[in-house]
Coordinates of N, CA and C in Angstrom, one line a residue:
Q1 N 0.8 -1.2 0.0 CA 0.0 0.0 0.0 C 0.9 1.2 0.0
V2 N 1.9 1.3 0.8 CA 2.7 2.5 1.0 C 4.2 2.0 0.9
Q3 N 4.9 2.7 0.1 CA 6.4 2.5 0.1 C 7.1 3.9 0.3
L4 N 8.0 3.9 1.1 CA 8.7 5.1 1.5 C 10.2 5.0 1.3
V5 N 10.8 6.0 0.7 CA 12.3 6.0 0.5 C 12.8 7.3 1.0
E6 N 13.8 7.2 2.0 CA 14.5 8.4 2.6 C 15.7 8.7 1.8
S7 N 16.0 9.9 1.7 CA 17.2 10.4 1.1 C 17.7 11.6 1.8
G8 N 18.9 12.0 1.5 CA 19.5 13.3 2.0 C 20.4 13.1 3.2
G9 N 20.6 12.0 3.7 CA 21.5 11.8 4.8 C 22.9 11.9 4.4
G10 N 23.8 12.0 5.3 CA 25.2 12.2 5.0 C 26.0 12.6 6.3
L11 N 27.3 13.0 6.0 CA 28.1 13.4 7.1 C 28.3 15.0 7.1
V12 N 28.0 15.5 8.2 CA 28.2 17.0 8.3 C 28.9 17.3 9.7
Q13 N 29.4 18.5 9.8 CA 30.0 18.9 11.0 C 28.9 19.5 11.9
A14 N 29.3 19.5 13.2 CA 28.4 20.1 14.1 C 28.1 21.6 13.8
G15 N 26.8 22.0 13.9 CA 26.4 23.3 13.5 C 25.9 23.4 12.1
G16 N 26.1 22.3 11.3 CA 25.8 22.3 9.9 C 24.3 22.0 9.7
S17 N 23.9 21.9 8.5 CA 22.5 21.7 8.1 C 22.4 20.5 7.2
L18 N 21.2 19.9 7.2 CA 20.9 18.8 6.2 C 19.5 18.8 6.0
R19 N 19.1 18.4 4.8 CA 17.7 18.2 4.5 C 17.4 16.8 4.1
L20 N 16.5 16.2 4.8 CA 16.1 14.8 4.5 C 14.8 14.8 3.8
T21 N 14.6 13.9 2.8 CA 13.4 13.8 2.0 C 12.9 12.4 2.1
C22 N 11.6 12.3 2.3 CA 10.9 11.0 2.3 C 10.0 11.1 1.1
T23 N 10.3 10.2 0.1 CA 9.5 10.1 -1.1 C 8.5 9.0 -0.9
V24 N 7.2 9.2 -1.0 CA 6.2 8.2 -0.7 C 5.4 7.8 -2.0
S25 N 5.2 6.5 -2.1 CA 4.4 6.0 -3.2 C 3.2 5.3 -2.5
V26 N 2.0 5.7 -2.9 CA 0.8 5.2 -2.3 C -0.2 4.6 -3.3
S27 N -1.1 3.8 -2.9 CA -2.1 3.3 -3.7 C -3.3 3.0 -2.8
G28 N -4.5 3.2 -3.3 CA -5.7 3.0 -2.6 C -6.2 4.2 -1.9
R29 N -5.4 5.1 -1.4 CA -5.9 6.2 -0.7 C -4.8 7.4 -1.0
A30 N -5.2 8.6 -0.7 CA -4.4 9.7 -1.0 C -3.3 9.9 0.0
F31 N -2.2 10.3 -0.5 CA -1.0 10.6 0.4 C -1.4 11.6 1.5
S32 N -2.3 12.6 1.2 CA -2.6 13.6 2.1 C -3.4 13.1 3.3
S33 N -3.9 11.9 3.2 CA -4.6 11.3 4.3 C -3.8 10.6 5.4
Y34 N -2.5 10.5 5.1 CA -1.6 9.8 6.0 C -0.9 10.8 6.9
S35 N -0.9 10.5 8.2 CA 0.0 11.1 9.1 C 1.5 10.7 8.8
M36 N 2.4 11.6 8.8 CA 3.8 11.2 8.5 C 4.7 11.6 9.7
G37 N 5.7 10.8 9.9 CA 6.6 11.0 11.0 C 8.0 10.7 10.7
W38 N 8.9 11.4 11.4 CA 10.3 11.1 11.3 C 10.8 10.5 12.7
F39 N 11.4 9.4 12.6 CA 12.0 8.8 13.8 C 13.5 8.6 13.6
R40 N 14.2 8.4 14.6 CA 15.7 8.2 14.4 C 16.1 7.1 15.5
Q41 N 17.1 6.4 15.1 CA 17.7 5.4 16.0 C 19.2 5.5 16.0
A42 N 19.8 5.8 17.1 CA 21.2 5.9 17.3 C 21.7 4.5 17.8
P43 N 23.0 4.2 17.5 CA 23.6 2.9 18.0 C 23.3 2.7 19.5
G44 N 22.8 1.6 19.8 CA 22.6 1.2 21.2 C 21.4 1.9 21.8
K45 N 20.6 2.6 21.0 CA 19.5 3.4 21.6 C 18.2 2.8 21.0
E46 N 17.1 3.2 21.7 CA 15.7 2.9 21.1 C 15.4 3.9 20.1
R47 N 14.4 3.5 19.2 CA 14.0 4.4 18.2 C 13.3 5.6 18.8
E48 N 13.6 6.8 18.4 CA 13.2 8.0 19.1 C 12.4 8.9 18.1
F49 N 11.3 9.4 18.6 CA 10.4 10.3 17.8 C 11.2 11.6 17.6
V50 N 11.1 12.1 16.4 CA 11.6 13.3 16.0 C 10.6 14.4 15.7
A51 N 9.8 14.1 14.7 CA 8.7 15.0 14.3 C 7.6 14.3 13.6
A52 N 6.4 14.9 13.6 CA 5.3 14.3 12.9 C 4.5 15.5 12.3
I53 N 3.7 15.1 11.2 CA 2.9 16.1 10.5 C 1.7 15.5 10.0
L54 N 0.5 16.1 10.1 CA -0.7 15.6 9.5 C -1.1 16.2 8.2
D55 N -1.2 17.6 8.2 CA -1.4 18.3 7.0 C -0.2 19.3 6.9
T56 N -0.5 20.3 6.1 CA 0.6 21.2 5.8 C 0.9 22.2 7.0
T57 N 0.1 22.2 8.0 CA 0.2 23.2 9.1 C 0.4 22.5 10.4
W58 N -0.3 21.4 10.7 CA -0.2 20.8 12.1 C 1.2 20.0 12.1
R59 N 2.0 20.4 13.1 CA 3.3 19.7 13.3 C 3.6 19.5 14.7
S60 N 4.4 18.5 15.0 CA 4.8 18.3 16.4 C 6.3 17.8 16.4
Y61 N 7.0 18.2 17.4 CA 8.4 18.0 17.5 C 8.8 17.4 18.8
A62 N 9.9 16.6 18.8 CA 10.4 16.2 20.1 C 11.2 17.4 20.7
D63 N 11.2 17.5 22.0 CA 11.8 18.6 22.7 C 13.3 18.8 22.2
S64 N 14.0 17.7 21.9 CA 15.4 17.7 21.6 C 15.7 18.4 20.3
V65 N 14.7 18.6 19.5 CA 14.9 19.1 18.2 C 14.1 20.4 17.9
K66 N 13.3 20.8 18.8 CA 12.5 22.1 18.7 C 13.4 23.2 18.4
G67 N 13.0 24.1 17.5 CA 13.8 25.2 17.1 C 14.9 24.9 16.2
R68 N 15.3 23.7 15.9 CA 16.4 23.3 15.0 C 15.9 22.6 13.8
F69 N 14.8 21.7 13.9 CA 14.3 20.9 12.9 C 12.9 21.5 12.5
T70 N 12.6 21.3 11.2 CA 11.3 21.6 10.6 C 10.8 20.5 9.7
I71 N 9.7 20.0 10.0 CA 9.1 19.0 9.2 C 8.0 19.7 8.3
S72 N 8.0 19.3 7.1 CA 7.1 19.8 6.1 C 6.6 18.7 5.1
R73 N 5.6 19.0 4.4 CA 5.2 18.0 3.4 C 4.6 18.7 2.2
D74 N 4.7 18.1 1.1 CA 4.2 18.5 -0.2 C 3.3 17.5 -0.7
N75 N 2.0 17.6 -0.5 CA 1.0 16.6 -0.9 C 0.9 16.4 -2.4
A76 N 1.3 17.5 -3.1 CA 1.3 17.3 -4.6 C 2.4 16.5 -5.1
K77 N 3.5 16.4 -4.3 CA 4.7 15.7 -4.7 C 4.9 14.4 -4.0
N78 N 4.0 14.2 -3.0 CA 4.1 13.0 -2.2 C 5.4 12.9 -1.5
T79 N 5.9 14.0 -0.9 CA 7.1 14.1 -0.2 C 6.9 14.7 1.2
V80 N 7.8 14.2 2.1 CA 7.9 14.8 3.4 C 9.4 15.1 3.7
N81 N 9.6 16.3 4.1 CA 10.9 16.8 4.4 C 11.3 17.0 5.9
L82 N 12.5 16.9 6.2 CA 13.0 17.3 7.5 C 14.2 18.1 7.4
Q83 N 13.9 19.4 7.6 CA 15.0 20.4 7.4 C 15.7 20.5 8.8
M84 N 17.0 20.2 8.8 CA 17.7 20.2 10.1 C 18.8 21.2 10.2
Y85 N 18.7 22.0 11.1 CA 19.7 23.1 11.3 C 20.5 22.9 12.6
D86 N 21.6 23.5 12.7 CA 22.4 23.4 14.0 C 22.5 22.0 14.4
L87 N 23.0 21.2 13.6 CA 23.1 19.8 13.9 C 24.2 19.5 15.0
K88 N 23.9 18.6 15.8 CA 24.8 18.2 16.9 C 25.2 16.8 16.8
P89 N 26.3 16.4 17.4 CA 26.7 15.0 17.4 C 25.6 14.0 17.9
A90 N 24.8 14.5 18.9 CA 23.7 13.8 19.5 C 22.7 13.4 18.4
D91 N 22.6 14.2 17.3 CA 21.6 13.9 16.3 C 22.1 12.8 15.3
T92 N 23.3 12.3 15.6 CA 23.7 11.1 14.7 C 22.8 9.9 14.9
A93 N 22.3 9.4 13.8 CA 21.3 8.3 13.9 C 21.0 7.9 12.5
V94 N 20.3 6.8 12.4 CA 19.6 6.5 11.2 C 18.2 7.1 11.3
Y95 N 17.8 7.9 10.3 CA 16.5 8.5 10.3 C 15.5 7.8 9.4
Y96 N 14.4 7.5 10.0 CA 13.3 6.8 9.3 C 12.1 7.6 9.1
C97 N 11.5 7.4 8.0 CA 10.2 8.0 7.7 C 9.1 7.0 7.8
G98 N 8.0 7.4 8.5 CA 6.9 6.5 8.7 C 5.6 7.1 8.3
A99 N 4.7 6.3 7.9 CA 3.3 6.7 7.5 C 2.3 6.0 8.4
S100 N 1.3 6.7 8.7 CA 0.2 6.1 9.6 C -1.2 6.6 9.0
T101 N -2.1 5.7 9.2 CA -3.5 6.0 8.8 C -4.2 6.6 10.0
R102 N -3.6 6.7 11.1 CA -4.1 7.3 12.3 C -3.6 8.7 12.6
P103 N -4.1 9.4 13.6 CA -3.6 10.7 13.9 C -2.1 10.7 14.2
P104 N -1.4 11.8 13.9 CA 0.0 11.8 14.2 C 0.3 11.4 15.6
S105 N 1.5 10.7 15.7 CA 1.8 10.2 17.0 C 3.3 10.2 17.2
S106 N 3.8 10.2 18.4 CA 5.2 10.1 18.8 C 5.6 8.7 19.0
V107 N 4.7 7.7 18.9 CA 4.9 6.3 19.2 C 5.1 5.6 17.8
Y108 N 6.2 4.9 17.7 CA 6.5 4.4 16.4 C 5.6 3.2 16.0
S109 N 5.0 2.5 17.0 CA 4.1 1.4 16.7 C 2.9 1.9 16.1
E110 N 2.6 3.2 16.1 CA 1.4 3.6 15.5 C 1.5 3.8 14.0
Y111 N 2.7 3.7 13.5 CA 3.0 3.9 12.1 C 3.1 2.5 11.4
S112 N 2.3 2.4 10.3 CA 2.2 1.1 9.7 C 3.2 0.8 8.6
Y113 N 3.8 1.9 8.1 CA 4.8 1.8 7.0 C 6.0 2.5 7.3
W114 N 7.2 2.0 6.9 CA 8.5 2.6 7.2 C 9.4 2.5 6.0
G115 N 10.2 3.4 5.8 CA 11.3 3.4 4.9 C 12.5 2.6 5.5
Q116 N 13.6 2.5 4.7 CA 14.7 1.8 5.2 C 15.7 2.6 5.9
G117 N 15.5 3.9 5.9 CA 16.3 4.8 6.7 C 17.5 5.5 5.9
T118 N 17.9 6.6 6.5 CA 19.1 7.2 5.9 C 20.0 7.7 7.0
Q119 N 21.2 7.5 6.8 CA 22.2 7.7 7.9 C 22.6 9.2 8.0
V120 N 22.5 9.7 9.1 CA 22.9 11.1 9.4 C 24.1 11.0 10.4
T121 N 25.2 11.5 10.1 CA 26.3 11.5 11.0 C 26.9 12.9 11.2
V122 N 26.9 13.3 12.4 CA 27.3 14.7 12.8 C 28.6 14.6 13.5
S123 N 29.7 15.2 13.0 CA 31.0 15.1 13.6 C 31.2 16.4 14.5
S124 N 32.0 16.2 15.5 CA 32.3 17.3 16.4 C 33.6 18.0 15.9

């Protein structure tokens, strides 16, 4: 039903910026009907909520990224972006894009579909 592909990861220095993109392929229902979220998982850590978006205006962020990250979506292009500024070594993780048919959530189990992730590495 839903396929997601993350891109845009890479290696950056602390304080740098990176823009992640999740490209979504859907069938059966409109992309705009899905809640979308970004999660990340660092080595030895649990998967962590980063940001979620329902429409083009409603957004939610983890406290650790507020003021630095911005989630957005383009329903015409079936994409979700995560613009990251002032990156810190603690942001190093594999970033995953998820889709949910339910309201946006910070709980990863609420998302039915996931991409394979893109690596973000922030050096000090």
